[in-house]
Protein backbone atom coordinates (compact mmCIF):
# COMPACT_ATOMS: atom_id res chain seq x y z
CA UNK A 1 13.19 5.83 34.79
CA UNK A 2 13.39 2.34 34.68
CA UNK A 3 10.48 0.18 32.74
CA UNK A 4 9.66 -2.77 34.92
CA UNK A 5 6.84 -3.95 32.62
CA UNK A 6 6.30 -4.49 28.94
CA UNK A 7 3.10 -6.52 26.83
CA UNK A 8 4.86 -9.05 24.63
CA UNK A 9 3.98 -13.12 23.53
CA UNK A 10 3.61 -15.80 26.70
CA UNK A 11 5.24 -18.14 24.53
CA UNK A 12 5.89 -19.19 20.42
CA UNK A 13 2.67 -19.30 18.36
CA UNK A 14 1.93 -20.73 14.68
CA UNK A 15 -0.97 -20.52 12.67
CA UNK A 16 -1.70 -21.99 9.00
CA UNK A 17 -4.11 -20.66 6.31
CA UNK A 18 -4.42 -22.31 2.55
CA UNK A 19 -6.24 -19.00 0.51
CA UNK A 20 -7.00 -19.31 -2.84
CA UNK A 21 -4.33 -22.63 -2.91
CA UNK A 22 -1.48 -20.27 -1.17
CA UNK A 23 -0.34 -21.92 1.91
CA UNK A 24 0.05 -19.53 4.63
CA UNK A 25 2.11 -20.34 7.96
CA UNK A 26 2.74 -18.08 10.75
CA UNK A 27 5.53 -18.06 13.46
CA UNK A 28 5.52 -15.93 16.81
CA UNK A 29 7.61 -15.80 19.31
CA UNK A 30 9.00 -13.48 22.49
CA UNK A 31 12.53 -12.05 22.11
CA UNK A 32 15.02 -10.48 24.19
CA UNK A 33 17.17 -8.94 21.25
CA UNK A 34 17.62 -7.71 17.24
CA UNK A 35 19.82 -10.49 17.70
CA UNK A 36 17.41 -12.80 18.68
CA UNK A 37 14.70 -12.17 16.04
CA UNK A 38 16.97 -12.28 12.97
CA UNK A 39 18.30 -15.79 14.12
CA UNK A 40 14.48 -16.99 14.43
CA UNK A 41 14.00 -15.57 10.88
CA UNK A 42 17.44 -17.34 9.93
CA UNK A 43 15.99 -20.52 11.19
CA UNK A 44 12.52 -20.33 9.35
CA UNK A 45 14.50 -20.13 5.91
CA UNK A 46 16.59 -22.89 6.68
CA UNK A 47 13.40 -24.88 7.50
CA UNK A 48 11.37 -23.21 4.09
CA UNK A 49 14.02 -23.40 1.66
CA UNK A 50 11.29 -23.64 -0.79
CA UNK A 51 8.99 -20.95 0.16
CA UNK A 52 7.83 -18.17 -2.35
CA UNK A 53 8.58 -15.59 0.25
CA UNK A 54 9.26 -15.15 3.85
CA UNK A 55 7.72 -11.91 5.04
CA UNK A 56 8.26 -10.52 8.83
CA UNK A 57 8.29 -7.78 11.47
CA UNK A 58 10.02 -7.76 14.58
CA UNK A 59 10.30 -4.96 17.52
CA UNK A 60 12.96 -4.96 20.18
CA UNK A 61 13.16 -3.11 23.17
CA UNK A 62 11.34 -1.71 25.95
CA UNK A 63 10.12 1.35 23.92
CA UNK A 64 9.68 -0.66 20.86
CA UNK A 65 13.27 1.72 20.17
CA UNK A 66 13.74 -0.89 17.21
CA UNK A 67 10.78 -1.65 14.56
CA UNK A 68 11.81 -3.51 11.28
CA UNK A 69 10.14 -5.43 8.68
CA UNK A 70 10.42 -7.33 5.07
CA UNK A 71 8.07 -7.95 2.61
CA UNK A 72 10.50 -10.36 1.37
CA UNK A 73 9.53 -9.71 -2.18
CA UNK A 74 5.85 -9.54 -2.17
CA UNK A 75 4.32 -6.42 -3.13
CA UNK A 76 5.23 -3.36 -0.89
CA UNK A 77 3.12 -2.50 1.80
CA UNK A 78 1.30 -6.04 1.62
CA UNK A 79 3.17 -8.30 3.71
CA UNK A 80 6.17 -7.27 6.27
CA UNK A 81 4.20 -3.82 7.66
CA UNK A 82 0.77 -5.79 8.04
CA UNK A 83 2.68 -8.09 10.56
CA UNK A 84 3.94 -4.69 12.20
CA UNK A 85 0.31 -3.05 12.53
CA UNK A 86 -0.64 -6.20 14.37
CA UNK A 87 2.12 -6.05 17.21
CA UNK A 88 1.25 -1.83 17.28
CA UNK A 89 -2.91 -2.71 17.61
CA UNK A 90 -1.65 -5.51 20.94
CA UNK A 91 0.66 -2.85 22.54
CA UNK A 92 3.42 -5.55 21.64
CA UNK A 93 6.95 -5.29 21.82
CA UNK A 94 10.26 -7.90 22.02
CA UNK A 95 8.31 -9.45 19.67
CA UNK A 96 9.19 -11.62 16.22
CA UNK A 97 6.34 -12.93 13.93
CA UNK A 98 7.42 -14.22 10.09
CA UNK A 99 4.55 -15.99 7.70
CA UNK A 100 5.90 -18.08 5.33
CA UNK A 101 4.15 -17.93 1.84
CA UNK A 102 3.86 -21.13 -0.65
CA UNK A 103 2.30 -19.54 -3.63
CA UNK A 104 -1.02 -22.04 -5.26
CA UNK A 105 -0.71 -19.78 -8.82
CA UNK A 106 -3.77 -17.59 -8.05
CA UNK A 107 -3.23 -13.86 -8.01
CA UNK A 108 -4.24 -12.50 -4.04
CA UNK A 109 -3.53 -8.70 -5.20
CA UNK A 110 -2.75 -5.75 -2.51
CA UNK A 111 -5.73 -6.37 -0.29
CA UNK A 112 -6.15 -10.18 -0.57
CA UNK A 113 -2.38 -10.43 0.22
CA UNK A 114 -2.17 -7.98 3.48
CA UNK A 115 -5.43 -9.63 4.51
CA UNK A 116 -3.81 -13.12 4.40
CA UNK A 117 -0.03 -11.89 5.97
CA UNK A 118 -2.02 -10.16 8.76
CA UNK A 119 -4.48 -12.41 9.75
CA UNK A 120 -1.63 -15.63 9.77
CA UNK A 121 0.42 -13.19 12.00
CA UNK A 122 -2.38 -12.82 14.10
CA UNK A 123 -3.43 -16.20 14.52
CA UNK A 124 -0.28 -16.71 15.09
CA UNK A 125 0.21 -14.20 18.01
CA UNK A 126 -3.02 -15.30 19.26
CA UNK A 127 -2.08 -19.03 19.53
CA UNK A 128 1.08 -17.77 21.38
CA UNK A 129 -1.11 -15.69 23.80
CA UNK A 130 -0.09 -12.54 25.41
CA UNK A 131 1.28 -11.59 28.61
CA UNK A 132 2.81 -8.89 30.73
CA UNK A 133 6.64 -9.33 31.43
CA UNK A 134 7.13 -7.88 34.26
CA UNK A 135 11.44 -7.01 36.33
CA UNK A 136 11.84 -10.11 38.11
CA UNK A 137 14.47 -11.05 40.28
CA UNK A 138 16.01 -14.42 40.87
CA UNK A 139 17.07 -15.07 44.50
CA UNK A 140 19.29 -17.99 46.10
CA UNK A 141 19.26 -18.44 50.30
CA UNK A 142 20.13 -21.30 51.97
CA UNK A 143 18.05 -22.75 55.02
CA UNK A 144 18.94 -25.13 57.58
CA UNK A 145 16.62 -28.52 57.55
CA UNK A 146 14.56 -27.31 60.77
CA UNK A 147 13.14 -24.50 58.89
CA UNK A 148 12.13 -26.78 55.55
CA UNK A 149 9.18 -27.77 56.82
CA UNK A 150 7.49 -24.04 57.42
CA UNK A 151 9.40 -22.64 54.63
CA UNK A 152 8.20 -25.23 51.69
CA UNK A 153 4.64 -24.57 53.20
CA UNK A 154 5.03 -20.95 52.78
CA UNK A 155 6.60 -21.14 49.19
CA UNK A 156 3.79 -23.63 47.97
CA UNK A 157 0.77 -20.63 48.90
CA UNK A 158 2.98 -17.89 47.55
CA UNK A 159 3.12 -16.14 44.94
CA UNK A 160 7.07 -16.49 44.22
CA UNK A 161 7.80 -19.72 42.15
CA UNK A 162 10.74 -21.93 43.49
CA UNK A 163 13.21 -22.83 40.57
CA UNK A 164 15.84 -25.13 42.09
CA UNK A 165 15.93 -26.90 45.46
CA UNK A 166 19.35 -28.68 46.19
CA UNK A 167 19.54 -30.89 49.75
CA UNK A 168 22.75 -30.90 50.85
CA UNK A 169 24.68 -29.86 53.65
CA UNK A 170 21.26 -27.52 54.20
CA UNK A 171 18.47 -26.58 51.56
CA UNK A 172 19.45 -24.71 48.75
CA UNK A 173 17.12 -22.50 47.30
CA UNK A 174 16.69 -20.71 43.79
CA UNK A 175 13.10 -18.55 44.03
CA UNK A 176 11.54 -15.88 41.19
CA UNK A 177 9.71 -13.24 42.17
CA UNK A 178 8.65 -9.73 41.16
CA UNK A 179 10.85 -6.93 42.02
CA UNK A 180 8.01 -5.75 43.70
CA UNK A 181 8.26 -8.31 46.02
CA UNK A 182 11.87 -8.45 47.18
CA UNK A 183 11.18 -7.24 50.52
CA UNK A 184 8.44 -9.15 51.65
CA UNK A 185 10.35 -12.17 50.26
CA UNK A 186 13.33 -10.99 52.52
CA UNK A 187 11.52 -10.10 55.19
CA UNK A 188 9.53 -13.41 55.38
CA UNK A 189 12.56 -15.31 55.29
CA UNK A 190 14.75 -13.57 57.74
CA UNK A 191 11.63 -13.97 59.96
CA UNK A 192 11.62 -17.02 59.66
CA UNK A 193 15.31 -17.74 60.90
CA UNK A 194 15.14 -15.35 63.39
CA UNK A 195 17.44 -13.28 61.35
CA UNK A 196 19.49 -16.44 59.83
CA UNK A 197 18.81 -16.62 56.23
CA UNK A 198 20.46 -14.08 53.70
CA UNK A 199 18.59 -14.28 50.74
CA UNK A 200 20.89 -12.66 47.54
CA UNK A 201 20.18 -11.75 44.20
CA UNK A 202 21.19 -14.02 41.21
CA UNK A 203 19.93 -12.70 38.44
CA UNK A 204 17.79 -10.02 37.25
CA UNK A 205 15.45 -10.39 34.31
CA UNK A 206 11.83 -10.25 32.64
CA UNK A 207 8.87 -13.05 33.21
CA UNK A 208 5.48 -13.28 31.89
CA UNK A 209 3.72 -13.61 35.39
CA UNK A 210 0.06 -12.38 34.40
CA UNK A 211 -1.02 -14.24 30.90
CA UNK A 212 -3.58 -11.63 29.41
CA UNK A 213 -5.27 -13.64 26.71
């Protein structure tokens, strides 16, 4: 059965805590991939070259199917699977968060330090905010000028969001909606040009529509 829905980041989050002169900063952000998550972390050392460590988590797919972590040298336990337990306690996945460690000399031990990688990662995650992705198609139709008028009225109290308008010839229209709401889209449209208008799918994906917190 197909998953149309899935809890995961409305957008990239950072966060930054100095504890006991270690500087902590957090990076969150939505993912699509495996792929995707190791090239954020890839980017974050390039930009840290100096860090002390570089702990993460990341889960990808609809099932949260992949789950991996690094404590990237810290003690074990302390820093990648904290990260982890915070995506698990949001219902999270397609999710990356890494906190980047500067270490001040002061010893955090075990508790201090999974204290400090969790709580960046979830400032972090709640700087980002979180949000329901939900199967989304988007559609292109083309409409002849005499219909603009009625049809941009319509769009603008809808709940579909218009991507791309191109005047030309006619009007050229690239819409997102939910799956959900294909028919009515359709239907609306075809109404609308007394049967003239032939909406099409372009592309089918995932979009944060309802932003939870």
């Amino acid at each position: 059965m197909e998953i149309t829905s899935y809890r995961s980041l409305a957008a990239e989050g950072k966060s930054e805590a100095v504890i006991k002169k270690s500087r902590f900063l957090g990076y969150a952000a939505p993912i699509e991939s495996e792929a995707q998550a190791l090239a954020f972390i890839e980017d974050l050392h390039k930009a840290h070259p100096l860090s002390s460590a570089i702990a993460y988590g990341y889960m990808a797919g609809m099932r949260q199917n992949i789950q991996r972590f690094s404590d990237s040298g810290e003690p074990s336990g302390t820093a990648g699977m904290p990260i982890l337990d915070v995506f698990k306690q949001k219902e999270l996945t397609n999710v990356v968060c890494a906190v980047v460690r500067y270490y001040g000399g002061i010893q955090l031990g075990a508790g201090g330090l999974t204290r400090a990688f969790s709580g960046t990662a979830a400032q972090a995650i709640a700087q980002a905010g979180i949000a329901v992705w939900q199967l989304s198609y988007k559609i292109g139709l083309h409409l002849d000028y005499g219909i603009w008028g009625s049809a941009e009225n319509y769009l603008q109290h809808s709940p579909f969001r218009v991507l791309h308008t191109d005047f030309g010839q006619d009007v050229y229209l690239e819409v997102l909606l939910r799956a959900q709401e294909e028919a009515l889209f359709t239907a609306k449209m075809r109404d609308m040009t007394s049967g003239g208008a032939q909406p099409h799918r372009l592309d089918t994906l995932y979009w944060p529509w309802d932003i939870l917190e």
